[in-house]
Amino acid sequence: MERAEHMITMKNRAHMSLSGVKDVSEFSENKVVLKTSMGGLIIKGKKLSISQLNTDTGMLEVNGEIQAAQYTVAAGEGFFAGLFK
């Protein structure tokens, strides 16, 4: 199965553009939780807002004071999961 391309571009820690976004599961002024073609991603900051979300094209734009971006691995995804199939 081929994954959609995933890319993040950030400008001045105030604007983040992402491609390969499949779904946004949680959103607040302090956190955006989403699923990308490369796994889960949590964006943390202050006064966050979503200016564009298009799951058909996989594009997302987040504005605000971006402090962190962290990928997550769901259970059953990761290196060891492939060893025990």
Tab-separated table of C-alpha atoms in Angstrom:
chain	number	residue	atom	x	y	z
A	1	MET	CA	0.000	0.000	0.000
A	2	GLU	CA	1.459	3.353	-1.033
A	3	ARG	CA	1.296	6.260	1.408
A	4	ALA	CA	0.290	9.752	0.398
A	5	GLU	CA	3.140	12.247	0.560
A	6	HIS	CA	3.391	14.073	3.889
A	7	MET	CA	5.142	17.410	4.271
A	8	ILE	CA	5.258	20.145	6.925
A	9	THR	CA	6.257	23.748	6.259
A	10	MET	CA	6.462	26.250	9.093
A	11	LYS	CA	6.969	30.011	8.819
A	12	ASN	CA	8.117	32.049	11.844
A	13	ARG	CA	6.594	29.499	14.254
A	14	ALA	CA	3.268	31.204	13.504
A	15	HIS	CA	1.999	29.428	10.376
A	16	MET	CA	2.196	25.709	9.604
A	17	SER	CA	1.100	24.091	6.338
A	18	LEU	CA	0.742	20.318	6.167
A	19	SER	CA	0.015	17.840	3.396
A	20	GLY	CA	-0.959	14.193	3.764
A	21	VAL	CA	-3.561	14.947	6.458
A	22	LYS	CA	-6.296	12.331	6.744
A	23	ASP	CA	-8.317	13.549	9.731
A	24	VAL	CA	-8.354	16.050	12.614
A	25	SER	CA	-9.624	14.279	15.734
A	26	GLU	CA	-9.167	17.052	18.318
A	27	PHE	CA	-8.800	20.811	18.180
A	28	SER	CA	-8.458	23.543	20.815
A	29	GLU	CA	-6.576	26.828	21.239
A	30	ASN	CA	-3.681	24.831	22.729
A	31	LYS	CA	-3.609	21.572	20.768
A	32	VAL	CA	-4.423	20.032	17.383
A	33	VAL	CA	-4.457	16.229	17.134
A	34	LEU	CA	-4.502	14.788	13.635
A	35	LYS	CA	-3.821	11.684	11.593
A	36	THR	CA	-1.424	11.916	8.657
A	37	SER	CA	-0.255	9.424	6.071
A	38	MET	CA	2.839	8.971	8.289
A	39	GLY	CA	0.948	8.425	11.580
A	40	GLY	CA	-0.523	10.567	14.316
A	41	LEU	CA	0.674	14.120	14.931
A	42	ILE	CA	0.090	16.466	17.871
A	43	ILE	CA	0.660	20.204	17.415
A	44	LYS	CA	0.863	22.245	20.634
A	45	GLY	CA	0.875	25.987	21.109
A	46	LYS	CA	-1.194	29.016	22.072
A	47	LYS	CA	-4.071	30.717	20.268
A	48	LEU	CA	-4.070	27.995	17.576
A	49	SER	CA	-6.600	28.216	14.763
A	50	ILE	CA	-7.224	26.199	11.623
A	51	SER	CA	-7.459	28.418	8.567
A	52	GLN	CA	-7.805	25.581	6.041
A	53	LEU	CA	-8.734	21.906	6.244
A	54	ASN	CA	-9.385	19.811	3.161
A	55	THR	CA	-9.251	16.055	3.757
A	56	ASP	CA	-9.914	15.424	0.039
A	57	THR	CA	-6.550	16.990	-0.855
A	58	GLY	CA	-4.947	16.307	2.549
A	59	MET	CA	-4.115	19.969	3.173
A	60	LEU	CA	-4.204	21.677	6.586
A	61	GLU	CA	-3.094	25.144	7.684
A	62	VAL	CA	-2.631	26.047	11.351
A	63	ASN	CA	-1.965	29.551	12.680
A	64	GLY	CA	-0.979	30.750	16.147
A	65	GLU	CA	2.031	30.455	18.441
A	66	ILE	CA	3.324	26.987	17.519
A	67	GLN	CA	5.459	25.519	20.300
A	68	ALA	CA	5.786	21.812	19.420
A	69	ALA	CA	4.948	19.131	16.871
A	70	GLN	CA	5.198	15.488	17.935
A	71	TYR	CA	4.491	12.315	15.980
A	72	THR	CA	2.758	9.442	17.736
A	73	VAL	CA	2.700	5.743	16.923
A	74	ALA	CA	-0.569	3.918	17.477
A	75	ALA	CA	-0.623	0.416	18.937
A	76	GLY	CA	0.079	-2.087	16.206
A	77	GLU	CA	2.098	0.330	14.095
A	78	GLY	CA	5.826	0.536	14.695
A	79	PHE	CA	8.871	-1.648	14.210
A	80	PHE	CA	7.981	-4.536	16.549
A	81	ALA	CA	4.446	-4.889	15.172
A	82	GLY	CA	5.916	-5.977	11.819
A	83	LEU	CA	8.051	-8.661	13.489
A	84	PHE	CA	5.127	-10.414	15.143
A	85	LYS	CA	2.634	-10.653	12.265
